[in-house]
C-alpha positions as a printed NumPy array, in Angstrom:
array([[  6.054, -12.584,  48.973],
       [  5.763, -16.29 ,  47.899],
       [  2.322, -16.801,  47.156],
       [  0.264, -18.705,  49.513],
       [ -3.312, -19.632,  47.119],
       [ -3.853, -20.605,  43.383],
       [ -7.078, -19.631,  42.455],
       [ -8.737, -21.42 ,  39.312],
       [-11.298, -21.714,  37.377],
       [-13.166, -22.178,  34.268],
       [-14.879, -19.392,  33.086],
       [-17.908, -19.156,  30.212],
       [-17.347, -18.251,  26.951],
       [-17.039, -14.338,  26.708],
       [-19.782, -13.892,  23.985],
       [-22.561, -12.511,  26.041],
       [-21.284,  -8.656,  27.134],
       [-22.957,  -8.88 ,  30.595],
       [-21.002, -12.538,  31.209],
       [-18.151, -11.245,  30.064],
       [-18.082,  -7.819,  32.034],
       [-18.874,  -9.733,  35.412],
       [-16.143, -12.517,  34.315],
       [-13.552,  -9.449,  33.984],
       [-14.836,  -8.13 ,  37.45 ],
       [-14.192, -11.463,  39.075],
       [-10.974, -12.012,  37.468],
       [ -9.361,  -8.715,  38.432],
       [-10.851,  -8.875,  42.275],
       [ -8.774, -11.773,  42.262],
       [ -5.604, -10.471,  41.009],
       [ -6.321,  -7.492,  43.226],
       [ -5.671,  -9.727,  46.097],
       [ -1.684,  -9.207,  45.286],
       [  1.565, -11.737,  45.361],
       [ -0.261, -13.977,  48.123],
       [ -2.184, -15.674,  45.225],
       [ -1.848, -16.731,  41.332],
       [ -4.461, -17.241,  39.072],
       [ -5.385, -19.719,  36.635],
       [ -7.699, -20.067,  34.041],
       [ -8.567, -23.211,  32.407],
       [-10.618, -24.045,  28.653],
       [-10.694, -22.628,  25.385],
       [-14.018, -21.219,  25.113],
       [-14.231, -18.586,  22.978],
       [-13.168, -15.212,  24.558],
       [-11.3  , -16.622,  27.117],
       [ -7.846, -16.522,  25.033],
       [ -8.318, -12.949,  24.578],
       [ -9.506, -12.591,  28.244],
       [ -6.545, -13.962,  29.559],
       [ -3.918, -12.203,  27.379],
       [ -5.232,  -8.724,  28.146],
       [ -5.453,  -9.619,  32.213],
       [ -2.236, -10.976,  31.961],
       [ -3.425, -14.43 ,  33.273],
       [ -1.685, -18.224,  32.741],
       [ -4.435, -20.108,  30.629],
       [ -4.643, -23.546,  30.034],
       [ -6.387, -24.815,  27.211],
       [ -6.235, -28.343,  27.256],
       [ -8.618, -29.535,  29.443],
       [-10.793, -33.13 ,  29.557],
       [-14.376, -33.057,  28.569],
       [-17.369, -35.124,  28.248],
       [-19.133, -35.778,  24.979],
       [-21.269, -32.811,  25.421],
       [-18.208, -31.224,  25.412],
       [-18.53 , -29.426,  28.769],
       [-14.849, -29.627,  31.22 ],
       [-14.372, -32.161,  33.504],
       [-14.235, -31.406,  37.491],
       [-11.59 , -33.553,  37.622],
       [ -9.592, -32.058,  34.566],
       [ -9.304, -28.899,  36.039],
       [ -8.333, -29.791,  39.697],
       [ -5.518, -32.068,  37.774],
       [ -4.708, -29.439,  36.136],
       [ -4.627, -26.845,  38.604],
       [ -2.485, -28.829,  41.14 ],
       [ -0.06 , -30.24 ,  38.22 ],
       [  0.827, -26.073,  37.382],
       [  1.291, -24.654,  40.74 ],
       [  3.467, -25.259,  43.713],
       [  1.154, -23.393,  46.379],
       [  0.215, -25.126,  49.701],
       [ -3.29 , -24.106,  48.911],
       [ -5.596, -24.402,  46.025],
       [ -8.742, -22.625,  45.99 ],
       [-11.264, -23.34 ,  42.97 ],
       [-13.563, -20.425,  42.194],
       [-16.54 , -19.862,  40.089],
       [-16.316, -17.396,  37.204],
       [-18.695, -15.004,  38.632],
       [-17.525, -14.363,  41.842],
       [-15.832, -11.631,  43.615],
       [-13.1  , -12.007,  45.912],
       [-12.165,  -9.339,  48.811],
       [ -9.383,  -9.437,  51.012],
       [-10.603, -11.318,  53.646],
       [-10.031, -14.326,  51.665],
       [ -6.229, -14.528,  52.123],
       [ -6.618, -14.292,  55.673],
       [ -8.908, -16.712,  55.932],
       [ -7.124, -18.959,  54.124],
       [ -4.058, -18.203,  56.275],
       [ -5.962, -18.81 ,  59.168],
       [ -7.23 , -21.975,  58.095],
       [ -3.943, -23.373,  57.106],
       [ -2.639, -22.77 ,  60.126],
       [ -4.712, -24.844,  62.247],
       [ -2.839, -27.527,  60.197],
       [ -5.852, -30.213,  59.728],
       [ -6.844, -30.735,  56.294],
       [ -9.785, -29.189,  55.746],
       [-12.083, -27.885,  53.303],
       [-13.388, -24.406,  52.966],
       [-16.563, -23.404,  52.024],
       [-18.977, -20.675,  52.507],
       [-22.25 , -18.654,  51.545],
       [-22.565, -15.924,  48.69 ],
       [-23.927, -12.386,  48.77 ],
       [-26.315, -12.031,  45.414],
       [-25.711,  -8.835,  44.008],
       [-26.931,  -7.564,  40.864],
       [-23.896,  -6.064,  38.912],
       [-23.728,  -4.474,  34.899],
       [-20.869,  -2.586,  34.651],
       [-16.928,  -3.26 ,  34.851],
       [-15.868,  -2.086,  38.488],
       [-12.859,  -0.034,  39.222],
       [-10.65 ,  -2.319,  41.691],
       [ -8.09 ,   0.795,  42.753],
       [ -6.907,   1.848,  46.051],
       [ -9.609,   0.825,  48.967],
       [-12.067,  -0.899,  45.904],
       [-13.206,  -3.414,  48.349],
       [-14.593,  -0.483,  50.57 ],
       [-17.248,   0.291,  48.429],
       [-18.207,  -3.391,  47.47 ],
       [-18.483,  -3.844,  50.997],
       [-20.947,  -1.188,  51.407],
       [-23.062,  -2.28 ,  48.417],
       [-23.546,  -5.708,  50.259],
       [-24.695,  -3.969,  52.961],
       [-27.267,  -1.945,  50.953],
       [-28.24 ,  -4.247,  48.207],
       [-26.943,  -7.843,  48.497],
       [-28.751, -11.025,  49.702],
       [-27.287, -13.517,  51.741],
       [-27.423, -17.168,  49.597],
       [-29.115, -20.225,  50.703],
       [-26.717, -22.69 ,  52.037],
       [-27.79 , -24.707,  49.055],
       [-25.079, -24.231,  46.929],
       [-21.173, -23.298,  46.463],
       [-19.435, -21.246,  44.314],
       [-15.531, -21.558,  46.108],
       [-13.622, -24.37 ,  47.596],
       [-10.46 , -23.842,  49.549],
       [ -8.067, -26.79 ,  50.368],
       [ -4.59 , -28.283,  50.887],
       [ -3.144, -29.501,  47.74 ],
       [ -2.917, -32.747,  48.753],
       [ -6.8  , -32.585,  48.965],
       [ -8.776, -34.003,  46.466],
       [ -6.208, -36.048,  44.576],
       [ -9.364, -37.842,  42.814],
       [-12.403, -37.201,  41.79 ],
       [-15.273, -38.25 ,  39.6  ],
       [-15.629, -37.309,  36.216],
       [-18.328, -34.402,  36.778],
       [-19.683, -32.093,  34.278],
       [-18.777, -28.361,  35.382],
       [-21.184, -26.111,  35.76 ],
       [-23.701, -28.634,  36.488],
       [-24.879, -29.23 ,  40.262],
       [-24.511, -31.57 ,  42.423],
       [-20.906, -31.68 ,  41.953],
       [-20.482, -29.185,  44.374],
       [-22.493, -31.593,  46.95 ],
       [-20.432, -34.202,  46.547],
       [-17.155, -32.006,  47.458],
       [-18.75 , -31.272,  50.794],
       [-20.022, -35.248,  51.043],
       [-16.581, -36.514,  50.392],
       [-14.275, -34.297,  52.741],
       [-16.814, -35.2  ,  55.455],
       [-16.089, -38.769,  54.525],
       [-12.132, -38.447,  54.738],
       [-12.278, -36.517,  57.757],
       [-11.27 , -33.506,  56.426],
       [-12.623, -30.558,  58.313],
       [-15.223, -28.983,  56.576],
       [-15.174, -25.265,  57.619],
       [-17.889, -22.887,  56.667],
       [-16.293, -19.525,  56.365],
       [-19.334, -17.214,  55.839],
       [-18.795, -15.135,  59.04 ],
       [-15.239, -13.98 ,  58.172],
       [-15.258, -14.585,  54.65 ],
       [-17.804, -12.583,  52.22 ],
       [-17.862, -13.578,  48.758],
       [-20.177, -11.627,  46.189],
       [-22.012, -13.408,  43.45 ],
       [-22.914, -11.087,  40.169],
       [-26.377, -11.91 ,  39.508],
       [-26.352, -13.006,  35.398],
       [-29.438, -15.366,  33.782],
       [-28.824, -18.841,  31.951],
       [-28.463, -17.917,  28.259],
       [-25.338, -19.169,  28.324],
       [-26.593, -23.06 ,  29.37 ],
       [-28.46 , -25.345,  26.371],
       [-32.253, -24.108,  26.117],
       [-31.39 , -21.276,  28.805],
       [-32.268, -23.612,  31.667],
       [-30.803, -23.845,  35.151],
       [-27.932, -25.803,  35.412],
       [-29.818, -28.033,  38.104],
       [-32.841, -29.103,  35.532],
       [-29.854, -30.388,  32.391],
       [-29.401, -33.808,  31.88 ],
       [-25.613, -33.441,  32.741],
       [-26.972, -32.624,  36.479],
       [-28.717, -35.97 ,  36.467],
       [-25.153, -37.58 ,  35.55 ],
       [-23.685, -35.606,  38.357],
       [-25.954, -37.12 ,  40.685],
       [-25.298, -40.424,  39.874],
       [-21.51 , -40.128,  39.614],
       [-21.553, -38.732,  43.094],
       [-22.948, -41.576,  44.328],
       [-26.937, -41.07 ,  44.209],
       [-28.724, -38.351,  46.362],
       [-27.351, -39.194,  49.818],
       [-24.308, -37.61 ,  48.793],
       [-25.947, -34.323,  48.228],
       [-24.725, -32.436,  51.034],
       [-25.011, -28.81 ,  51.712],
       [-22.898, -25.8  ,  53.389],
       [-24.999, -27.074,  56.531],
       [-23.211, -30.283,  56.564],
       [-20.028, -28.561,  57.729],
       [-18.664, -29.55 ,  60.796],
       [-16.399, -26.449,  61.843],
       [-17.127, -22.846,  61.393],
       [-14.604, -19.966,  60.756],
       [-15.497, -16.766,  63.073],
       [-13.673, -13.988,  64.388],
       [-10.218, -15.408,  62.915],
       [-11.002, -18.901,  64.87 ],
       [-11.472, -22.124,  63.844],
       [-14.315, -23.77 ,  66.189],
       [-16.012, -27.023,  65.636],
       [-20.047, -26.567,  65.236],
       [-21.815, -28.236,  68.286],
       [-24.413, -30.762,  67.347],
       [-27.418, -30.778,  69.338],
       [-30.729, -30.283,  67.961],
       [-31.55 , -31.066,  64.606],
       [-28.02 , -31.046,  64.226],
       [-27.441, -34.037,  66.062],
       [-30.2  , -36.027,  64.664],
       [-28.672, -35.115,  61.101],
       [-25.223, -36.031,  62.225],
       [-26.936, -39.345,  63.033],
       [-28.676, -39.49 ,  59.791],
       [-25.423, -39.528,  58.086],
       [-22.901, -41.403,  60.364],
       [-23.167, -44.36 ,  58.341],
       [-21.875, -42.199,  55.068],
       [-19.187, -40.769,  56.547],
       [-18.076, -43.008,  59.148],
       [-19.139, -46.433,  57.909],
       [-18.55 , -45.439,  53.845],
       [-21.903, -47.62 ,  53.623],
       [-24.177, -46.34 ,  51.285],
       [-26.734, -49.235,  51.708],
       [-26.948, -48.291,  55.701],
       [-26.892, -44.446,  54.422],
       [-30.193, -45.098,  52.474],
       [-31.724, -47.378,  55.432],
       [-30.719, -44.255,  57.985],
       [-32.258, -41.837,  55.22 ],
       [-35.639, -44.091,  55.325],
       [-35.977, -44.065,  58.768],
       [-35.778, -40.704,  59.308],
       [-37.357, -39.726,  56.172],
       [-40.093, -42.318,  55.519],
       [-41.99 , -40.026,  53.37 ],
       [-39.409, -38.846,  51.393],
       [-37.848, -42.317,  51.182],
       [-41.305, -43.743,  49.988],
       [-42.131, -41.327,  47.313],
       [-38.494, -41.787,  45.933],
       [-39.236, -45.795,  46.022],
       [-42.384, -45.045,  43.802],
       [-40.624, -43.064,  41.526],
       [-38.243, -45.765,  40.908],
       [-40.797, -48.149,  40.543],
       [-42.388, -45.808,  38.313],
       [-39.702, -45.187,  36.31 ],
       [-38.553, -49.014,  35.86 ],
       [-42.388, -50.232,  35.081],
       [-42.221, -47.527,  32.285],
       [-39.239, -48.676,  30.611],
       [-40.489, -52.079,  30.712],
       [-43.947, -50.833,  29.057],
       [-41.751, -49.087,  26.005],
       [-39.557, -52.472,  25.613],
       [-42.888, -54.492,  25.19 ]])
């Protein structure tokens, strides 16, 4: 079977035994998908050599990164599309499992034959151990969601599924920082591209882990780096959510999401962003339908600009 998906990603360093364990586990759900997809890894941080040599994984060590030293987004989708010839790419956290129903999603989705991009909510799931991915594994994952996992805010994203002649450019954001992940969702809207959220028909299972492996042990949201996201992305208009998607995938069909409601008025909000590509009418939208928001953001500029002045003088 030719394979249809390469999956990528950029794992952690493999120091800490409970990141590396749930690494492993995510790594060999994916492989345990079979011939329809390869996998690539991508970075040299330490571990992930050794990692890849005893899953029998194509690594890639030369990858782009910012003067913190942390990859660039845009290094690794390079990357990834330079070494493979699939019709589909599909970048995937470190963390997360993969079951089945991701190929035939992604089959399903490519055969509509719009570009799109696919998205979709996690399970949490708290995981310590290595899992054994033989013959029905998946069963018994599936049942632990049932018992034990909890459904993600449509906040954030942890996989993105697309043509390969998606995302051909990028900005040059800091992995494993947010808002990156926003901006994905921001920009397909903005080409287009369907943005389809797959939750219903395609469960994903995030292994709960804490932040030791992030400077100071924050979350990734409160680093500097994030702030640089942000700003790369094009300022915090373009922080768009799982709710922003325009098409849903349910029951094996591809359906667009009808806007009435709050909906509607949201689909307003951001018509000039995504229709328009006019981020000053974007922010004048923003303030009229936000006027508290958009006033307490003003003062925090103005805040923030008097203050800078006062340390000058």
């Amino acid at each position: 079977m030719t394979a249809l998906i390469t999956l990528f990603s950029a794992p952690k360093p493999f120091t800490n035994p409970h990141i590396a364990t749930i690494q492993r586990n995510a790594i060999r759900s994916w492989l345990a998908l079979g011939d329809a997809v390869e996998v690539l890894l991508l970075g040299n941080e330490d571990g992930l050599p050794e990692a890849a040599d005893e899953l029998g994984v194509h690594l890639i060590k030369e990858v782009k990164r910012n003067a913190q030293g942390t990859p660039l987004v845009s290094s690794l989708f390079e990357l990834a599309r330079r070494h493979s010839s699939t019709s589909l790419l599909a970048y995937v956290n470190a963390d997360i499992l993969l079951l089945p129903d991701f190929v035939a999603a992604a089959q399903t989705l490519l055969a509509d034959g719009n570009p799109f991009l696919g998205v979709g909510q996690r399970w949490d799931l708290e995981i310590k151990d290595e899992l054994d991915f033989g013959e029905n594994w998946d069963a018994g994952l599936r049942q632990r969601i049932q018992e034990k996992g909890v459904l993600h805010p449509p906040a954030g994203s942890d996989y993105f599924l697309y043509p390969r002649d998606c995302f051909t450019w990028m900005p040059e954001f800091a992995i494993g920082r947010a808002g990156w992940d926003n901006w994905m969702i921001y920009w397909a809207r903005r080409e287009g591209w369907r943005v389809v959220d797959a939750t219903a028909d395609l469960p994903i299972v995030h292994q709960n882990h804490d932040y030791s492996h992030l400077p100071g042990g924050q979350p990734h949201y409160r680093l500097p780096e994030t702030d640089v996201n942000v700003r790369l992305g094009g300022g915090r208009r373009t922080i768009f959510t799982l709710s922003d998607a325009n098409y849903r995938l349910k029951d094996g069909l591809v359906s667009a999401v009808p806007a009435h409601g709050a909906r509607f008025w949201r689909e307003v909000e951001i018509y000039p962003l995504v229709r328009l590509h006019s981020r000053l009418l974007g922010q004048l939208f923003f303030a009229l339908f936000h006027p508290r928001k958009a006033w307490g953001e003003a003062r925090g500029w103005l805040a923030y600009k008097l203050g800078r002045l006062r340390k000058r003088h």
